[in-house]
Structure formats: structure tokens, C-alpha cells
Amino acid sequence: AYFPGCSLHGTSKEYDLSTQAVFNVLGFPLHEPDGWGCCGTTPAHSTDHFLSTLLPMKNVALMKGEGYDHITTPCPSCFLRMKVALKDTEEREDLRQKVAQELPNLSYNGTKIEHLLYTVTDQIGYQKVASKVVRPFKGLKVAFYYGCIITRPPKITEVKDYEYPTQMDRLMKVLGITPLDWSYKTRCCGVSLGITQLPIALELSRKILNNAKKVGADAIVVARPLCHVNLDARQRQIEEEFKESFNLPIIYFTQLMGLALGLK
């Protein structure tokens, strides 16, 4: 099952379109359930723990009801909120009872939730992707930016190399891209502080752009909608604020996959 999350139906439409197109080429069509809702993201878990549990569990119930116990999502916030909701519901009896009152028929045993990147690398596999490459890149040097919550906290994400992940690097290498070693692949870009504390978000994002430029990146590749907004949509603003020039394209990893697989 495919849980796109709210951003992929709005500001990150290109992430959604490229994801579905790539998975079709790879022979793994995605099922997006009708009637899914927002996972609650930061506002919910910052203010109401039960609501931040119930909203993701409603989506799990919806997908389980349609016969799916393997869920992939491109948005790290959705991924983390669903993982946390499942863990908390399993471990806390009081919370489990409250959720059961709202969702009496919910069965979530055996449910697996993955971020889209790991669905590609761990379920589909590098060899399968390599077999579909028809237009490999040549000479493109890229800084791969994972952001701070695809891999962390590791007790929730179950990612072992959470400080210096390499799955996206290895995946893009299959496409002929040269991955760069750099210092900011899991540093925070400021995420939603771009709305509440803009100067902080601009400074954090500037550091990422600056480091990518210093190591010779032609582009930064991302896997999260809000990281894309801060590094791409705010890049001109950052350049004006700090009197620097970056001119760095910010691209979703699925877009580069699509190009290498022969899509327009």
C-alpha cells in the first residue's frame, strides 16, 4: 500500500508523480487507498499524544481493511508518525484501549511500515533497478541529503547506520551518478521552523547548501518534501540574506531514477 501524505498531493506533486511512474516501470504498482487522512505530523504530536496516535492508526486500519499489511510512504514525517503510533499502541495498554474504542475492528499485528527509499533498496533491490536503467548518467556529482528523521531515532526507524546512511548513495551509483562524501547528509534543514522561526531555518539550510557547494556537488538529492521546500524554494532567499550564490538544483531521488529508467 502507498501512503503519499498531504505534501505529495500539493507542494510536492513531482515527488508523487515520479514515485508512481518509477514503481510502475519496476513492476511494483502502488495502491493508494481512497479516503486516507493527514497523519497529524508535528502539530498533532506536539499538542495531543492520543490524536497523534489515532490519526496514523486510522490510516493503518484503512489499508489493513483493504488487505495490505506492507505500507510504504515517501514522507519521513508520515513514516515516523505511523511507526511511533504502532509502537506506542503495542506497548501501552491504556492507549491501546482508547484506540480500540475509536477503531474497534483494527488488527495491526504484522504491519510493516517503510520509508519509500528503503522499499526501493531493501525490497525491490539494487539489481532490479540496475536491470531497468536505459539512460545512465555520466559525470553527475551529487550530494545525497537524507535529512534528520528518515534514519532517526534508530529505536523507531530500526536503521543501523543512522548517522551516515549510504542506501541512497548506492542506489544512485547504480544510475551512473557519482556520490559525494560530505558532512551534512543527516543534519537538520530547519523543517517547520521555516514557518515559525524563519531566521533559524535559513541559517540551517544555508549550512547544508554551503557544504554541498564546497565538495563540488552539481545538485542535492532529497527524499523529504519539507527538506525540498527549505533547500529549493528558499534558496534564492538564502542567497540574498547571506550574500552567497549556490545555484544548486534540489531534486527528489525518484526523479533521477525516472530519468535513468527512460521516463520523460
Tab-separated table of C-alpha atoms in Angstrom:
chain	number	residue	atom	x	y	z
A	1	ALA	CA	0.000	0.000	0.000
A	2	TYR	CA	1.145	3.534	-0.758
A	3	PHE	CA	0.555	6.366	1.711
A	4	PRO	CA	1.562	9.580	-0.099
A	5	GLY	CA	0.885	12.048	2.706
A	6	CYS	CA	-0.540	15.537	2.311
A	7	SER	CA	2.525	17.211	0.754
A	8	LEU	CA	2.595	14.844	-2.215
A	9	HIS	CA	-0.882	15.983	-3.241
A	10	GLY	CA	0.206	19.623	-3.062
A	11	THR	CA	3.617	21.273	-2.909
A	12	SER	CA	5.484	18.028	-3.689
A	13	LYS	CA	3.375	16.757	-6.577
A	14	GLU	CA	6.512	15.943	-8.573
A	15	TYR	CA	7.579	13.502	-5.839
A	16	ASP	CA	4.236	11.683	-6.128
A	17	LEU	CA	4.223	11.585	-9.938
A	18	SER	CA	7.821	10.369	-10.191
A	19	THR	CA	7.315	7.770	-7.449
A	20	GLN	CA	4.306	6.177	-9.106
A	21	ALA	CA	5.910	6.277	-12.554
A	22	VAL	CA	9.147	4.663	-11.304
A	23	PHE	CA	7.360	1.905	-9.404
A	24	ASN	CA	5.308	1.082	-12.498
A	25	VAL	CA	8.486	0.699	-14.570
A	26	LEU	CA	9.980	-1.525	-11.867
A	27	GLY	CA	6.879	-3.736	-11.926
A	28	PHE	CA	5.625	-2.800	-8.453
A	29	PRO	CA	2.428	-0.758	-8.918
A	30	LEU	CA	1.423	1.108	-5.766
A	31	HIS	CA	-2.052	1.082	-4.234
A	32	GLU	CA	-3.167	4.424	-2.757
A	33	PRO	CA	-6.299	3.866	-0.633
A	34	ASP	CA	-9.321	6.135	-1.003
A	35	GLY	CA	-10.175	8.285	1.992
A	36	TRP	CA	-6.820	8.457	3.755
A	37	GLY	CA	-6.183	11.439	6.034
A	38	CYS	CA	-3.351	13.515	7.443
A	39	CYS	CA	-1.017	11.678	9.838
A	40	GLY	CA	-1.059	14.683	12.194
A	41	THR	CA	2.649	15.362	11.689
A	42	THR	CA	4.397	17.785	14.099
A	43	PRO	CA	1.360	19.847	15.230
A	44	ALA	CA	-0.509	16.769	16.489
A	45	HIS	CA	2.318	15.047	18.357
A	46	SER	CA	3.395	18.382	19.865
A	47	THR	CA	-0.030	19.020	21.398
A	48	ASP	CA	-2.089	15.828	21.758
A	49	HIS	CA	-0.491	12.402	22.089
A	50	PHE	CA	-3.729	10.480	21.619
A	51	LEU	CA	-4.636	12.384	18.452
A	52	SER	CA	-1.108	11.873	17.116
A	53	THR	CA	-1.649	8.140	17.626
A	54	LEU	CA	-5.227	7.900	16.382
A	55	LEU	CA	-4.683	9.736	13.067
A	56	PRO	CA	-1.935	7.372	11.806
A	57	MET	CA	-3.776	4.314	13.153
A	58	LYS	CA	-6.876	5.296	11.154
A	59	ASN	CA	-4.767	5.096	8.010
A	60	VAL	CA	-3.250	1.786	9.063
A	61	ALA	CA	-6.791	0.477	9.663
A	62	LEU	CA	-7.879	1.701	6.229
A	63	MET	CA	-5.029	-0.048	4.438
A	64	LYS	CA	-5.316	-3.210	6.520
A	65	GLY	CA	-9.025	-3.264	5.693
A	66	GLU	CA	-8.137	-3.311	2.002
A	67	GLY	CA	-5.835	-6.289	2.541
A	68	TYR	CA	-2.450	-4.557	2.852
A	69	ASP	CA	-0.051	-5.137	5.729
A	70	HIS	CA	3.025	-3.681	3.970
A	71	ILE	CA	2.880	0.127	3.788
A	72	THR	CA	5.383	2.426	2.104
A	73	THR	CA	5.416	6.212	2.374
A	74	PRO	CA	7.681	8.816	0.724
A	75	CYS	CA	7.284	11.337	3.562
A	76	PRO	CA	9.578	10.793	6.574
A	77	SER	CA	7.104	12.548	8.881
A	78	CYS	CA	4.323	10.154	7.868
A	79	PHE	CA	6.759	7.243	8.185
A	80	LEU	CA	7.827	8.255	11.689
A	81	ARG	CA	4.317	9.078	12.938
A	82	MET	CA	2.980	5.698	11.788
A	83	LYS	CA	5.947	3.835	13.275
A	84	VAL	CA	5.597	5.656	16.606
A	85	ALA	CA	1.813	5.140	16.687
A	86	LEU	CA	2.220	1.395	16.132
A	87	LYS	CA	4.955	1.099	18.756
A	88	ASP	CA	3.082	3.129	21.386
A	89	THR	CA	-0.179	1.273	20.767
A	90	GLU	CA	1.535	-2.085	21.142
A	91	GLU	CA	3.392	-1.089	24.315
A	92	ARG	CA	0.784	0.942	26.236
A	93	GLU	CA	-2.383	-0.785	27.403
A	94	ASP	CA	-4.250	2.461	28.194
A	95	LEU	CA	-3.520	3.876	24.751
A	96	ARG	CA	-4.414	0.588	23.070
A	97	GLN	CA	-7.839	0.625	24.754
A	98	LYS	CA	-8.535	4.221	23.709
A	99	VAL	CA	-7.575	3.454	20.113
A	100	ALA	CA	-9.782	0.331	20.189
A	101	GLN	CA	-12.770	2.454	21.219
A	102	GLU	CA	-12.341	4.561	18.074
A	103	LEU	CA	-11.241	1.703	15.806
A	104	PRO	CA	-12.868	-1.437	17.243
A	105	ASN	CA	-12.041	-3.696	14.293
A	106	LEU	CA	-8.414	-2.677	13.898
A	107	SER	CA	-5.913	-5.510	13.607
A	108	TYR	CA	-2.354	-4.273	13.182
A	109	ASN	CA	-0.275	-7.355	14.012
A	110	GLY	CA	2.341	-7.968	11.340
A	111	THR	CA	2.017	-4.497	9.822
A	112	LYS	CA	5.278	-3.308	8.212
A	113	ILE	CA	5.864	0.381	7.542
A	114	GLU	CA	8.803	1.576	5.459
A	115	HIS	CA	10.092	4.785	4.043
A	116	LEU	CA	9.950	4.686	0.250
A	117	LEU	CA	13.751	4.790	-0.098
A	118	TYR	CA	14.134	1.562	1.860
A	119	THR	CA	11.304	-0.074	-0.050
A	120	VAL	CA	13.354	0.524	-3.194
A	121	THR	CA	16.725	-0.534	-1.769
A	122	ASP	CA	15.674	-3.367	0.552
A	123	GLN	CA	12.521	-4.825	-1.029
A	124	ILE	CA	12.970	-4.202	-4.768
A	125	GLY	CA	16.763	-4.195	-4.638
A	126	TYR	CA	19.672	-2.547	-6.419
A	127	GLN	CA	19.976	-5.281	-9.061
A	128	LYS	CA	16.351	-4.914	-10.142
A	129	VAL	CA	16.811	-1.157	-10.522
A	130	ALA	CA	20.083	-1.672	-12.427
A	131	SER	CA	18.333	-4.031	-14.854
A	132	LYS	CA	15.886	-1.264	-15.818
A	133	VAL	CA	18.437	1.522	-16.417
A	134	VAL	CA	18.387	2.585	-20.073
A	135	ARG	CA	19.832	6.093	-19.820
A	136	PRO	CA	22.642	6.142	-17.220
A	137	PHE	CA	24.040	9.433	-16.016
A	138	LYS	CA	27.640	10.351	-16.785
A	139	GLY	CA	29.776	12.704	-14.737
A	140	LEU	CA	26.993	13.960	-12.458
A	141	LYS	CA	28.292	14.587	-8.912
A	142	VAL	CA	25.599	14.669	-6.264
A	143	ALA	CA	25.297	15.273	-2.516
A	144	PHE	CA	22.643	12.935	-1.135
A	145	TYR	CA	20.640	14.522	1.653
A	146	TYR	CA	18.696	12.159	3.927
A	147	GLY	CA	17.553	14.744	6.443
A	148	CYS	CA	17.229	14.129	10.158
A	149	ILE	CA	14.254	11.750	10.526
A	150	ILE	CA	14.413	9.081	7.812
A	151	THR	CA	17.008	7.324	9.957
A	152	ARG	CA	16.397	8.701	13.466
A	153	PRO	CA	15.632	7.904	16.208
A	154	PRO	CA	17.042	4.441	15.439
A	155	LYS	CA	14.920	2.720	18.107
A	156	ILE	CA	11.896	3.696	15.993
A	157	THR	CA	13.293	3.627	12.442
A	158	GLU	CA	15.377	0.461	13.056
A	159	VAL	CA	18.108	1.906	10.831
A	160	LYS	CA	21.611	0.818	11.876
A	161	ASP	CA	23.749	3.384	10.011
A	162	TYR	CA	21.622	6.309	11.186
A	163	GLU	CA	24.464	8.866	11.398
A	164	TYR	CA	25.950	8.171	7.973
A	165	PRO	CA	23.461	6.239	5.801
A	166	THR	CA	24.527	5.077	2.349
A	167	GLN	CA	21.459	3.443	0.773
A	168	MET	CA	20.579	6.426	-1.425
A	169	ASP	CA	24.250	6.812	-2.421
A	170	ARG	CA	24.414	3.163	-3.516
A	171	LEU	CA	21.087	3.397	-5.336
A	172	MET	CA	22.171	6.466	-7.310
A	173	LYS	CA	25.528	4.876	-8.110
A	174	VAL	CA	23.551	2.181	-9.954
A	175	LEU	CA	22.220	5.011	-12.155
A	176	GLY	CA	25.768	6.136	-13.010
A	177	ILE	CA	25.830	9.062	-10.566
A	178	THR	CA	28.931	9.863	-8.507
A	179	PRO	CA	28.009	10.141	-4.794
A	180	LEU	CA	29.977	12.699	-2.809
A	181	ASP	CA	31.288	12.329	0.715
A	182	TRP	CA	30.051	15.303	2.735
A	183	SER	CA	29.292	16.359	6.304
A	184	TYR	CA	25.623	17.322	6.204
A	185	LYS	CA	23.715	14.324	4.870
A	186	THR	CA	21.706	13.875	8.108
A	187	ARG	CA	21.808	17.427	9.502
A	188	CYS	CA	18.504	19.253	10.065
A	189	CYS	CA	17.412	21.833	7.457
A	190	GLY	CA	15.101	23.598	9.922
A	191	VAL	CA	11.949	21.741	8.783
A	192	SER	CA	8.806	23.562	10.001
A	193	LEU	CA	10.870	26.324	11.629
A	194	GLY	CA	10.625	27.840	8.152
A	195	ILE	CA	7.115	28.867	9.242
A	196	THR	CA	7.679	29.755	12.909
A	197	GLN	CA	11.372	30.742	13.201
A	198	LEU	CA	12.467	31.633	9.681
A	199	PRO	CA	15.967	33.027	10.504
A	200	ILE	CA	16.919	29.725	12.173
A	201	ALA	CA	15.664	27.673	9.214
A	202	LEU	CA	17.507	29.891	6.730
A	203	GLU	CA	20.787	29.511	8.654
A	204	LEU	CA	20.464	25.721	8.974
A	205	SER	CA	19.619	25.337	5.286
A	206	ARG	CA	22.463	27.685	4.300
A	207	LYS	CA	24.962	25.391	6.030
A	208	ILE	CA	23.720	22.422	4.019
A	209	LEU	CA	23.851	24.292	0.714
A	210	ASN	CA	27.277	25.710	1.544
A	211	ASN	CA	28.782	22.325	2.398
A	212	ALA	CA	27.333	20.699	-0.745
A	213	LYS	CA	28.809	23.501	-2.852
A	214	LYS	CA	32.213	23.150	-1.183
A	215	VAL	CA	32.504	19.445	-2.019
A	216	GLY	CA	31.679	20.147	-5.675
A	217	ALA	CA	28.063	18.973	-5.903
A	218	ASP	CA	26.168	19.586	-9.142
A	219	ALA	CA	22.911	19.036	-7.240
A	220	ILE	CA	21.443	17.907	-3.926
A	221	VAL	CA	19.107	14.916	-3.995
A	222	VAL	CA	16.457	14.655	-1.285
A	223	ALA	CA	13.785	12.252	-0.056
A	224	ARG	CA	11.573	14.552	2.018
A	225	PRO	CA	9.053	17.230	0.948
A	226	LEU	CA	9.871	19.782	3.656
A	227	CYS	CA	13.617	19.462	3.072
A	228	HIS	CA	12.930	20.177	-0.593
A	229	VAL	CA	10.964	23.316	0.306
A	230	ASN	CA	13.690	24.704	2.564
A	231	LEU	CA	16.586	23.962	0.213
A	232	ASP	CA	14.834	24.710	-3.076
A	233	ALA	CA	12.008	27.207	-2.615
A	234	ARG	CA	14.005	29.219	-0.077
A	235	GLN	CA	17.348	29.023	-1.874
A	236	ARG	CA	17.044	32.445	-3.525
A	237	GLN	CA	16.013	33.961	-0.190
A	238	ILE	CA	19.042	32.375	1.500
A	239	GLU	CA	21.354	33.693	-1.229
A	240	GLU	CA	20.011	37.220	-0.753
A	241	GLU	CA	20.143	37.021	3.049
A	242	PHE	CA	23.738	35.743	3.266
A	243	LYS	CA	25.136	37.321	0.082
A	244	GLU	CA	26.155	33.922	-1.310
A	245	SER	CA	25.472	32.122	-4.584
A	246	PHE	CA	24.644	28.405	-4.683
A	247	ASN	CA	22.616	27.755	-7.838
A	248	LEU	CA	22.069	24.145	-6.737
A	249	PRO	CA	19.167	22.130	-8.148
A	250	ILE	CA	17.304	20.216	-5.411
A	251	ILE	CA	15.849	17.009	-6.864
A	252	TYR	CA	13.865	14.081	-5.474
A	253	PHE	CA	15.682	10.754	-5.770
A	254	THR	CA	12.694	9.313	-7.648
A	255	GLN	CA	13.025	11.991	-10.333
A	256	LEU	CA	16.606	10.951	-11.102
A	257	MET	CA	15.539	7.304	-11.075
A	258	GLY	CA	12.794	8.105	-13.584
A	259	LEU	CA	15.200	9.801	-15.962
A	260	ALA	CA	17.664	6.900	-15.782
A	261	LEU	CA	14.831	4.411	-16.375
A	262	GLY	CA	13.909	6.217	-19.586
A	263	LEU	CA	10.915	8.260	-18.458
A	264	LYS	CA	10.355	11.774	-19.766
